[in-house]
GROMACS .gro file of C-alpha atoms in nm:
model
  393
    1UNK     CA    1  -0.596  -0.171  -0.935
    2UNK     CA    2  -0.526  -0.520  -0.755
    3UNK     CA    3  -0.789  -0.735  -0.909
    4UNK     CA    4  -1.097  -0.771  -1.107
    5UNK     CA    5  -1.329  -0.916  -0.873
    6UNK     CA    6  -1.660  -0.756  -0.769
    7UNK     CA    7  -1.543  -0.577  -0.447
    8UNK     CA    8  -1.623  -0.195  -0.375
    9UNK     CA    9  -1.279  -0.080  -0.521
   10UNK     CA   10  -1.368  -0.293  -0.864
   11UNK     CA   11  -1.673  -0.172  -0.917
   12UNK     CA   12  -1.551   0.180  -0.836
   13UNK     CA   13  -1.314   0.160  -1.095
   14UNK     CA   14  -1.559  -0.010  -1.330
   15UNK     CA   15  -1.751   0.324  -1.272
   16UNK     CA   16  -1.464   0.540  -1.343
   17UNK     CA   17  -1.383   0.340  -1.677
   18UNK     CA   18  -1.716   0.364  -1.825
   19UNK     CA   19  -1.778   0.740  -1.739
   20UNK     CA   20  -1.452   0.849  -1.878
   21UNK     CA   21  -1.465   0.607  -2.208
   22UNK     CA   22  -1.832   0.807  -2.233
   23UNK     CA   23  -1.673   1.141  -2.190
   24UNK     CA   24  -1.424   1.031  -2.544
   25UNK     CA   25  -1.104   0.972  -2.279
   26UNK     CA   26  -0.830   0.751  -2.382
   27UNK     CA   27  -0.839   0.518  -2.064
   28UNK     CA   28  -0.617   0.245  -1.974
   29UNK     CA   29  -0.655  -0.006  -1.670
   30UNK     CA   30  -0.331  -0.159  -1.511
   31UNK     CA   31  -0.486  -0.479  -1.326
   32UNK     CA   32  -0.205  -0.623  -1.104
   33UNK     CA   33  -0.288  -0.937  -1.128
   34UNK     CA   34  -0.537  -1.102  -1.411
   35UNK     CA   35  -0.746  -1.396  -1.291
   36UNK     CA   36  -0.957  -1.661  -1.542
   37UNK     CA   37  -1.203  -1.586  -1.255
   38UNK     CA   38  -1.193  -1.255  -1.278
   39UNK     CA   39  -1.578  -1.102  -1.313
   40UNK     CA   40  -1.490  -0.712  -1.367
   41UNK     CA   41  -1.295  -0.694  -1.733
   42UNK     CA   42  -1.198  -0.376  -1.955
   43UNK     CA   43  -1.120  -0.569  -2.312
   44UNK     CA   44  -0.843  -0.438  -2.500
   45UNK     CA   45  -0.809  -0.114  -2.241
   46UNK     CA   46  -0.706  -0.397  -1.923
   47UNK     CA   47  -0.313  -0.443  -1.951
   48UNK     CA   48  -0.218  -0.727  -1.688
   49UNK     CA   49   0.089  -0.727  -1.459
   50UNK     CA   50   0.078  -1.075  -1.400
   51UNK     CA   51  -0.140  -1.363  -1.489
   52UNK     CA   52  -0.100  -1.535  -1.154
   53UNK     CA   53  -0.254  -1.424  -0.809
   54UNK     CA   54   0.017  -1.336  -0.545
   55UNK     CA   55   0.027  -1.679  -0.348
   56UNK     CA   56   0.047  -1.879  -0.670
   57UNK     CA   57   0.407  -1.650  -0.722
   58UNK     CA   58   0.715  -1.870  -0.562
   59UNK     CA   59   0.918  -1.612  -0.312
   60UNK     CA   60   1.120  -1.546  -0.611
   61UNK     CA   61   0.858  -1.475  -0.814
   62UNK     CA   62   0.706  -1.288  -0.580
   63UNK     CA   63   1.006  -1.009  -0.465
   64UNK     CA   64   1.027  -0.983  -0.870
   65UNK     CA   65   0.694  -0.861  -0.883
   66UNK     CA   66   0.738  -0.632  -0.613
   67UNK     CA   67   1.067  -0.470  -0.772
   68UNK     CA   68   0.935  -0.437  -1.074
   69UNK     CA   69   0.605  -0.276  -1.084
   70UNK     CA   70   0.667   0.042  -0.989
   71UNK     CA   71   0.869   0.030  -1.310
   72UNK     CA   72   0.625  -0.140  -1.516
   73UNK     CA   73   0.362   0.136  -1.445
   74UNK     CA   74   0.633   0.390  -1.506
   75UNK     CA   75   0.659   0.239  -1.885
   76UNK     CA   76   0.211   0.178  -1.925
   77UNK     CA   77   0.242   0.567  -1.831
   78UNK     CA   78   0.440   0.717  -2.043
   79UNK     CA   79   0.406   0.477  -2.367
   80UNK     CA   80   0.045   0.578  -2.332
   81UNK     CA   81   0.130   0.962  -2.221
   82UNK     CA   82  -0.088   0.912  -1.970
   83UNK     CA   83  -0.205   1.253  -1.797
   84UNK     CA   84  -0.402   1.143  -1.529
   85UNK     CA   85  -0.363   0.842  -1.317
   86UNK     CA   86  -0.597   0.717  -0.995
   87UNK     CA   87  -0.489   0.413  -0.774
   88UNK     CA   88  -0.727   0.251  -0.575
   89UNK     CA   89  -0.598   0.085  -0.223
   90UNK     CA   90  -0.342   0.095  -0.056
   91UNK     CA   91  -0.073  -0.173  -0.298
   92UNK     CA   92  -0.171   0.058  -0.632
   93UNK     CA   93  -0.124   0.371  -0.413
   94UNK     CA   94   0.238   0.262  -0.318
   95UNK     CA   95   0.344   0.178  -0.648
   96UNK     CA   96   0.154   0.445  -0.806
   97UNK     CA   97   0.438   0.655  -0.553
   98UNK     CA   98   0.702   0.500  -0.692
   99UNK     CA   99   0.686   0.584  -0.995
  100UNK     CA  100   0.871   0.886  -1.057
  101UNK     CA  101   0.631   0.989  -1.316
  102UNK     CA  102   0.440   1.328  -1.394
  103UNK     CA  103   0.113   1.313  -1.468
  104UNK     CA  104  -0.154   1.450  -1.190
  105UNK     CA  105  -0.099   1.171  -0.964
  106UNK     CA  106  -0.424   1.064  -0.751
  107UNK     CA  107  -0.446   0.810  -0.457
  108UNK     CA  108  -0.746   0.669  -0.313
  109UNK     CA  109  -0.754   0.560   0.055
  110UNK     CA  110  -1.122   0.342   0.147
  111UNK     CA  111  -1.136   0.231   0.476
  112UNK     CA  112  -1.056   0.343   0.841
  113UNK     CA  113  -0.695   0.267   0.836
  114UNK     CA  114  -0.623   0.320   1.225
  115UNK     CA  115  -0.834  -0.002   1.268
  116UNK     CA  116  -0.682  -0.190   0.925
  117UNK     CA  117  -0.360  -0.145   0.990
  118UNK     CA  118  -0.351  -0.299   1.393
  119UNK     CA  119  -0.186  -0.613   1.278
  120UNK     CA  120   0.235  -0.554   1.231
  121UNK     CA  121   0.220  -0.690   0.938
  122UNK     CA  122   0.510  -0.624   0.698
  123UNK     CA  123   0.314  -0.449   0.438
  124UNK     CA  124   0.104  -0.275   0.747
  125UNK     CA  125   0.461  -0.138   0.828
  126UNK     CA  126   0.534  -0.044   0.475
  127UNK     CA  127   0.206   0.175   0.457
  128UNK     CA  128   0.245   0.347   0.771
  129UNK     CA  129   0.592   0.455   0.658
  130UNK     CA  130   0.457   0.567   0.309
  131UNK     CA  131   0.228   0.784   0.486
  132UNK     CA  132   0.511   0.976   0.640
  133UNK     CA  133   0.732   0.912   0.284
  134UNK     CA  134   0.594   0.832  -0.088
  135UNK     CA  135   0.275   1.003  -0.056
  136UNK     CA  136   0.426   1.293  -0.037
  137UNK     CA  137   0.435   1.252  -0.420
  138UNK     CA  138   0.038   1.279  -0.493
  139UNK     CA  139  -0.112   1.557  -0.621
  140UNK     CA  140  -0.452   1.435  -0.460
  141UNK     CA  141  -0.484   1.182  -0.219
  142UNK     CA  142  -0.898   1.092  -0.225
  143UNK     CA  143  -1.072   0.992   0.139
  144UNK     CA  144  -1.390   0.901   0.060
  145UNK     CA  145  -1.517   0.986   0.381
  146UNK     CA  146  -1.458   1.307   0.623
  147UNK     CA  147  -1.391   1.005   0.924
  148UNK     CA  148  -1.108   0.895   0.727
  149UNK     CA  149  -0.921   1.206   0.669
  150UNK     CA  150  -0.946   1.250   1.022
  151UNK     CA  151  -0.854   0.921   1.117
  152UNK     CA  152  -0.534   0.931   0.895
  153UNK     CA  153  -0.406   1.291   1.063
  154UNK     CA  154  -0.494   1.199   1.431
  155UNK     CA  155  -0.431   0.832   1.440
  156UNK     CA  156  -0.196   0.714   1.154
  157UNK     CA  157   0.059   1.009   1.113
  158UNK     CA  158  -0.046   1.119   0.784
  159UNK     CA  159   0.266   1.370   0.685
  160UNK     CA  160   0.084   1.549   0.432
  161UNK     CA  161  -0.254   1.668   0.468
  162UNK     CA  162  -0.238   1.952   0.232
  163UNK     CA  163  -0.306   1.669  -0.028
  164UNK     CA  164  -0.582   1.487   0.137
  165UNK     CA  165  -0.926   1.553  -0.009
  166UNK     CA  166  -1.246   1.381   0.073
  167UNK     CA  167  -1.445   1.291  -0.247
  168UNK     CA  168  -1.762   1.020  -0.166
  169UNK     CA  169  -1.753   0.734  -0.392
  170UNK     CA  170  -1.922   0.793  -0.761
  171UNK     CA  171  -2.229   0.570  -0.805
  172UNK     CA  172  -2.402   0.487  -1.183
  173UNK     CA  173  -2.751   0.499  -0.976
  174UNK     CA  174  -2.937   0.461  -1.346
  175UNK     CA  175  -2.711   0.148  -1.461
  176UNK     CA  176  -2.762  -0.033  -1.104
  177UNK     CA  177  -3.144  -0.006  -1.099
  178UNK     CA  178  -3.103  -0.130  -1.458
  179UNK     CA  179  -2.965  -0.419  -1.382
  180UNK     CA  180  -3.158  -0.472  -1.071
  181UNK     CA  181  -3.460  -0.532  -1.270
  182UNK     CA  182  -3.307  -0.864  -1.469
  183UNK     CA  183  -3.458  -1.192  -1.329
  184UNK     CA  184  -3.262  -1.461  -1.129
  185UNK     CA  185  -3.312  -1.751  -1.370
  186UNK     CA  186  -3.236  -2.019  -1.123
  187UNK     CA  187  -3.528  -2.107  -0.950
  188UNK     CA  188  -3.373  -2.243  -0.684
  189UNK     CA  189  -3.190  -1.865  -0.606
  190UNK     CA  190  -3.559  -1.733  -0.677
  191UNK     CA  191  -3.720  -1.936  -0.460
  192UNK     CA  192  -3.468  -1.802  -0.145
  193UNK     CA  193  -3.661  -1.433  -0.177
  194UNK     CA  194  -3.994  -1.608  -0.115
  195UNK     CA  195  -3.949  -1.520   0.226
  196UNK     CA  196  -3.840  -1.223   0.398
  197UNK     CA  197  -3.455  -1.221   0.316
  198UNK     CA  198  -3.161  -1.079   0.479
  199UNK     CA  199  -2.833  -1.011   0.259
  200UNK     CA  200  -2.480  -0.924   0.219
  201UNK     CA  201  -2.285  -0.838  -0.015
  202UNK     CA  202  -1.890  -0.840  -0.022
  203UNK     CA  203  -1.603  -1.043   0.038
  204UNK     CA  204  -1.604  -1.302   0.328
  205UNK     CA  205  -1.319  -1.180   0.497
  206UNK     CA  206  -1.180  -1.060   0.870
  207UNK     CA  207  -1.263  -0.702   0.807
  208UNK     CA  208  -1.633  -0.807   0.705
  209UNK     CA  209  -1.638  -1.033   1.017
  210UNK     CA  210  -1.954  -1.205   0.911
  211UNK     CA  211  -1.930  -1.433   1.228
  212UNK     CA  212  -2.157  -1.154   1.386
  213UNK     CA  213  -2.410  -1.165   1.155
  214UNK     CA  214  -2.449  -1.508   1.223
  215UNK     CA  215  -2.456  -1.491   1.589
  216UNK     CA  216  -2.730  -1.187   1.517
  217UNK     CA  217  -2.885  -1.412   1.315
  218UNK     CA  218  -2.907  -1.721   1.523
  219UNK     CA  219  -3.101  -1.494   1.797
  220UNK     CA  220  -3.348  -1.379   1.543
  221UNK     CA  221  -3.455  -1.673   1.500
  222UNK     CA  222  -3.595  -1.720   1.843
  223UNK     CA  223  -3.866  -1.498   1.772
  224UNK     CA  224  -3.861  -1.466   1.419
  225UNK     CA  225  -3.818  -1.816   1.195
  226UNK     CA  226  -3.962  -1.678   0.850
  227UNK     CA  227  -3.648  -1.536   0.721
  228UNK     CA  228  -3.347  -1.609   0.504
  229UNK     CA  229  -2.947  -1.485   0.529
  230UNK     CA  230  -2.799  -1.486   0.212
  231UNK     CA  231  -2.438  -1.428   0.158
  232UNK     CA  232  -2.333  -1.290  -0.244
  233UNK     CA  233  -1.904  -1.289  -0.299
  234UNK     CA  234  -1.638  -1.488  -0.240
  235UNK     CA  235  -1.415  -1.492   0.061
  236UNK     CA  236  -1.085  -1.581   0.257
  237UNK     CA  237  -1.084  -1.985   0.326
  238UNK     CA  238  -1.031  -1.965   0.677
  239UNK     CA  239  -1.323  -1.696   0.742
  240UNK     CA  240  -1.541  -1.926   0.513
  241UNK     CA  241  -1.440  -2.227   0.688
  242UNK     CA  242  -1.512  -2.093   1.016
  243UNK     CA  243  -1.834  -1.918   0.891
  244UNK     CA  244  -1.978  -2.248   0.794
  245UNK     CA  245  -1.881  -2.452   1.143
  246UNK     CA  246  -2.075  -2.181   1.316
  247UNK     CA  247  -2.393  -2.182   1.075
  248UNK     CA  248  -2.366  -2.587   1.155
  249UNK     CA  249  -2.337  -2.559   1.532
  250UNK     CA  250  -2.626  -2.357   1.562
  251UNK     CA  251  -2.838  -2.635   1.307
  252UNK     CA  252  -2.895  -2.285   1.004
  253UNK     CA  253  -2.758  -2.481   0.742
  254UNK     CA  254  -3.115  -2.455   0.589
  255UNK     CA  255  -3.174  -2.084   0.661
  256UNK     CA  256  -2.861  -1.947   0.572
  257UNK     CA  257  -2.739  -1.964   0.193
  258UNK     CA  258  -2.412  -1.913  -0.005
  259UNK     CA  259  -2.470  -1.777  -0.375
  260UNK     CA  260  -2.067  -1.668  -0.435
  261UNK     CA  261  -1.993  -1.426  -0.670
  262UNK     CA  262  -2.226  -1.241  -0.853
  263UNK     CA  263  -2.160  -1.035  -1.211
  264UNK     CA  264  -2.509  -0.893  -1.125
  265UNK     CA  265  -2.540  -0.867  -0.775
  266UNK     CA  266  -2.846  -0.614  -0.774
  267UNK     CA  267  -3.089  -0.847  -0.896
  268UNK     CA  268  -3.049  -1.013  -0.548
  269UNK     CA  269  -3.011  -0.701  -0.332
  270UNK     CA  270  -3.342  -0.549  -0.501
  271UNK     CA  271  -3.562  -0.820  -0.358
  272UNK     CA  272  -3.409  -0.818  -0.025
  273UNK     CA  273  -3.629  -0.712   0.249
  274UNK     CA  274  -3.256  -0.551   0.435
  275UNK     CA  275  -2.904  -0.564   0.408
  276UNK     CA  276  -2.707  -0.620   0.681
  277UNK     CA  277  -2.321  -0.557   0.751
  278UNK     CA  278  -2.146  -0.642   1.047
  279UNK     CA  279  -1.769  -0.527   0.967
  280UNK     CA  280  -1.514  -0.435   1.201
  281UNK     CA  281  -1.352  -0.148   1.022
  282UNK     CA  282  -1.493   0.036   0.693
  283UNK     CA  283  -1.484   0.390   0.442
  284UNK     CA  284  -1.785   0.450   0.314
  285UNK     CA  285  -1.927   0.111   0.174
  286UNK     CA  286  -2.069   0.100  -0.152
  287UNK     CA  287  -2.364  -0.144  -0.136
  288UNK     CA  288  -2.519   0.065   0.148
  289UNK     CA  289  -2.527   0.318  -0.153
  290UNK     CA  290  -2.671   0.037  -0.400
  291UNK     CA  291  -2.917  -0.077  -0.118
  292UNK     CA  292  -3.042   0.289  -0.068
  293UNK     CA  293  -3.080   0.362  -0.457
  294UNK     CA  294  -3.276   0.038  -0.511
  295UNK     CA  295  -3.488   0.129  -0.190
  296UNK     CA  296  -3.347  -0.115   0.050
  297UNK     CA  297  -3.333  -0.067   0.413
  298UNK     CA  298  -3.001  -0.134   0.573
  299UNK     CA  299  -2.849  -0.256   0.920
  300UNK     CA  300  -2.525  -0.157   0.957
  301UNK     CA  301  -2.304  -0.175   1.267
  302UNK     CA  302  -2.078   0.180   1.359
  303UNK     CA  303  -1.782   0.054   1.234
  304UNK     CA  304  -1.729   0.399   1.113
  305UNK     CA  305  -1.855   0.743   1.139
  306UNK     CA  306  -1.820   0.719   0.759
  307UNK     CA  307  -2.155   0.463   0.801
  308UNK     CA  308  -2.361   0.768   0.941
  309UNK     CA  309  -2.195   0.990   0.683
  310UNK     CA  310  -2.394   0.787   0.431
  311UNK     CA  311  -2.658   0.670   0.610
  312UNK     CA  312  -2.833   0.937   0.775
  313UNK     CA  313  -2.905   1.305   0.672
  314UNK     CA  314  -2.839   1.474   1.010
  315UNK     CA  315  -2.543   1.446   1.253
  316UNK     CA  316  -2.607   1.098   1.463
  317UNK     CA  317  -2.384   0.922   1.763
  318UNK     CA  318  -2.420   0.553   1.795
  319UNK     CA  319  -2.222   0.442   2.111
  320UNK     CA  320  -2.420   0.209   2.292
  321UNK     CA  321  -2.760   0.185   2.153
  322UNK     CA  322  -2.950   0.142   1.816
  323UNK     CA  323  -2.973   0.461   1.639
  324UNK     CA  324  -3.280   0.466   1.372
  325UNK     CA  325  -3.168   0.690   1.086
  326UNK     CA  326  -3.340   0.771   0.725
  327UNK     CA  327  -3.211   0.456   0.543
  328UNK     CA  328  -3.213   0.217   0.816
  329UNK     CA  329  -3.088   0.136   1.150
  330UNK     CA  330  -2.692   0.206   1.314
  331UNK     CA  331  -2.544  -0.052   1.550
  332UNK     CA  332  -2.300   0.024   1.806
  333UNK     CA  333  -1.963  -0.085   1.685
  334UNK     CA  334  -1.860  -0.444   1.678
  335UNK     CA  335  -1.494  -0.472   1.712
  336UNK     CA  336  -1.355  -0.523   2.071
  337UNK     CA  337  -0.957  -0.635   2.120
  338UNK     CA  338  -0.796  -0.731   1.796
  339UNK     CA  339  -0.889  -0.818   1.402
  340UNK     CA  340  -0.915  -1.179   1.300
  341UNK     CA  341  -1.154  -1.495   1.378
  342UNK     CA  342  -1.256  -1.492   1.719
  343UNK     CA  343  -1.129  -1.803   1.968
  344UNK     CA  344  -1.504  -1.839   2.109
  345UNK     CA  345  -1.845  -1.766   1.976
  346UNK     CA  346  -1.975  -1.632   2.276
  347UNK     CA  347  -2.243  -1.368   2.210
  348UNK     CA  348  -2.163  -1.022   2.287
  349UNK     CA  349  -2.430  -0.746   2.364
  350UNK     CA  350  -2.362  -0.556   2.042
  351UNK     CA  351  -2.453  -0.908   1.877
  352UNK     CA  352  -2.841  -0.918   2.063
  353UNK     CA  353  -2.841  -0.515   1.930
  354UNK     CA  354  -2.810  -0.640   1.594
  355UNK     CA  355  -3.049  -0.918   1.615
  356UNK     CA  356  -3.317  -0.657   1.750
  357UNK     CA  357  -3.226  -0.425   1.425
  358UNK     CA  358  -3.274  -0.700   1.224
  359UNK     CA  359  -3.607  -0.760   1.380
  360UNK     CA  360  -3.740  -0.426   1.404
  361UNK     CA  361  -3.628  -0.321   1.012
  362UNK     CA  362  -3.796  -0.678   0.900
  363UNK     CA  363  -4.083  -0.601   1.115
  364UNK     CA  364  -4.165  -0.231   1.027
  365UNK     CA  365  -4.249  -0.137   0.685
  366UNK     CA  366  -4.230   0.250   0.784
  367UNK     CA  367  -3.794   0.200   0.754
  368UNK     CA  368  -3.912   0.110   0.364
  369UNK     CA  369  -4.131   0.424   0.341
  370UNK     CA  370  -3.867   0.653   0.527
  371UNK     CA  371  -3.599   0.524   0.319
  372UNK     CA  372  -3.776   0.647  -0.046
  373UNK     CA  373  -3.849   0.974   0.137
  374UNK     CA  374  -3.494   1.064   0.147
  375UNK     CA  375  -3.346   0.860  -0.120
  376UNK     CA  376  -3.255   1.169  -0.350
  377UNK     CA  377  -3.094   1.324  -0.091
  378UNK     CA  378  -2.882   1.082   0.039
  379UNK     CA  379  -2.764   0.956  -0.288
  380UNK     CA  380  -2.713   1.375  -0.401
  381UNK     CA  381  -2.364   1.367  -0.277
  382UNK     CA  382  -2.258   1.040  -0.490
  383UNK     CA  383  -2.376   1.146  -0.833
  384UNK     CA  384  -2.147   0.995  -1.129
  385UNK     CA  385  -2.030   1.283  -1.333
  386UNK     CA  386  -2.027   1.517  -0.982
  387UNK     CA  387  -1.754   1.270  -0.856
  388UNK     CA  388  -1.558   1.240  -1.126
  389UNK     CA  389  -1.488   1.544  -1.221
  390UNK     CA  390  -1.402   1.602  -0.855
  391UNK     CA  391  -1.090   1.360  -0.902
  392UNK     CA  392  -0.962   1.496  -1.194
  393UNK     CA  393  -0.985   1.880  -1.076
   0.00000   0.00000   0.00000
């Protein structure tokens, strides 16, 4: 895995870690690069690559790294006579490729890569050829949605599909509502939830595109002033930045609040009245599982079909309109021409669609009641030991 912070891939291999160390495995974790900020550890099992993050590496430094892991996994493998190994994202699964190694060899693939990989990038290049090259060395290659294996034959040229497998993301439903129940000690944080409060949870990047959520948020507040945004995780500094001169050009500075990372995030999410995510591409994202175990309604724009896939127990189609569904309420998609901060913050129409989810969810207690009606069965297909067993088989 790349890092140890709390995004979806961390705290799915956090999950994986724990289950298997319960189950009496030997587990090790290769963590490419080990921060001091670093929030998701795995003591003496965590074996570190490198001690710096990748833009702190010189050029140098930096094609050393990149020549050398594949090798330095090779040696963790085999001094450990390893048997099974997962990689999680698209850097792991590369060098995981590389390896020339025997164990049953699993790769993990989380978001709609047609839409991540738009930008010719040099490493967007790289993965689009190792679709059609290196992965032709995995045993099982994990899509944690149906939309995804589809997208990756029809769109991205996947070479192999005899090895694609779609597997939903495992969830410790007991641990989370656990943890959801400890208090927030500061008082100021406590004091945020006093009114109705939107969140989200994740990294502050251009694939979240949080911009919309502001805009969405700014034309709730026409009709609607008694409510809180709330944003837990860290970010990209030019997102943030530009996330913050929007918030201040539409005078929110009071209404909209910045807690960063969170060891604990479910504390927060458990008193939210919704949580909201306005990304441009997705897989299957794993606080829309945490918000539905801890009984949280969720607005979520159609970024991909994998939203509906965990959202909704029957078969929906959200193209131009709000689609109400058992946990919540689907937004047509957000994305229009390219990836990356937008030149102008003119509001779209899919921007006023959010704004009247928002409303309507914050409005309407029945979305609460609907949402513990179906809880068991949405969560059914994400249950711990189902899921990883799955991988392993």
């Amino acid at each position: 895995m790349p890092y140890g912070s709390v995004g979806g891939m961390e705290r799915l291999a956090e999950h994986f870690y724990n289950y298997y160390k319960s189950c009496h495995y030997e587990v090790k974790v290769a963590k490419f690069f080990q921060l001091k900020t670093d929030i998701i550890n795995f003591g003496e099992d965590e074996i570190a690559l490198s001690t710096k993050d990748l833009h702190e590496l010189s050029k140098i430094e930096r094609a050393l790294f990149y020549l050398r892991t594949s090798s330095k996994l090779k040696k963790i493998i085999k001094a450990h006579s390893i048997t099974h190994s997962i990689a999680f994202g698209d850097m792991a699964n590369i060098f995981s490729s590389l390896t020339k190694t025997n164990e049953f060899k699993i790769a993990s693939i989380h978001a709609l890569k047609s839409v991540e990989l738009m930008n010719e990038s040099l490493f967007n290049k790289i993965v689009r050829w190792s679709y059609k090259t290196t992965y032709k060395h995995f045993n099982k290659v994990v899509c944690i949605s149906q939309s995804i294996k589809e997208d990756l034959i029809e769109k991205c040229a996947y070479k192999f599909p005899h090895n694609l497998e779609v597997i939903y993301n495992p969830h410790d439903i007991q641990t989370l509502r656990k943890l959801s129940l400890d208090p927030i000690e500061d008082p100021n944080e406590t004091a945020l939830f006093h009114s109705k409060a939107i969140v989200f949870i994740g990294r502050l990047s251009t694939q979240k595109s949080p911009w919309h959520l502001i805009n969405a948020f700014h034309i709730l507040q026409e009709s609607m002033k008694d409510v809180s945004l709330i944003f837990i995780g860290d970010g990209d500094k030019d997102v943030i930045e530009h996330t913050k001169k929007l918030i201040s050009s539409y005078k929110l500075d009071a209404k909209i609040h910045f807690l960063g990372r969170k060891k604990n995030p479910y504390k927060y999410l458990s008193k939210a009245h919704l949580l909201a995510l306005s990304s441009h591409f997705e897989g299957t994202p794993n606080v829309i599982v945490e918000s539905i175990a801890l009984g949280v309604p969720v607005v979520s724009s159609n970024c991909t079909n994998g939203i509906a896939e965990l959202m909704s127990i029957a078969p929906v189609n959200v193209v131009s309109e709000n689609v109400s569904v058992a946990s919540g309420v689907i937004t047509p998609n957000l994305l229009k021409d390219a990836l990356g901060i937008p030149n102008n913050n003119d509001i779209i129409k899919e921007e006023v669609l959010f704004a009247e989810a928002l409303k309507l969810v914050l409005s309407d207690t029945a979305f609460k009641s609907n949402l513990q009606t179906h809880q068991e069965h949405l969560l059914d297909k994400f249950e711990l030991k189902k899921v990883s067993q799955q991988y392993l088989a």
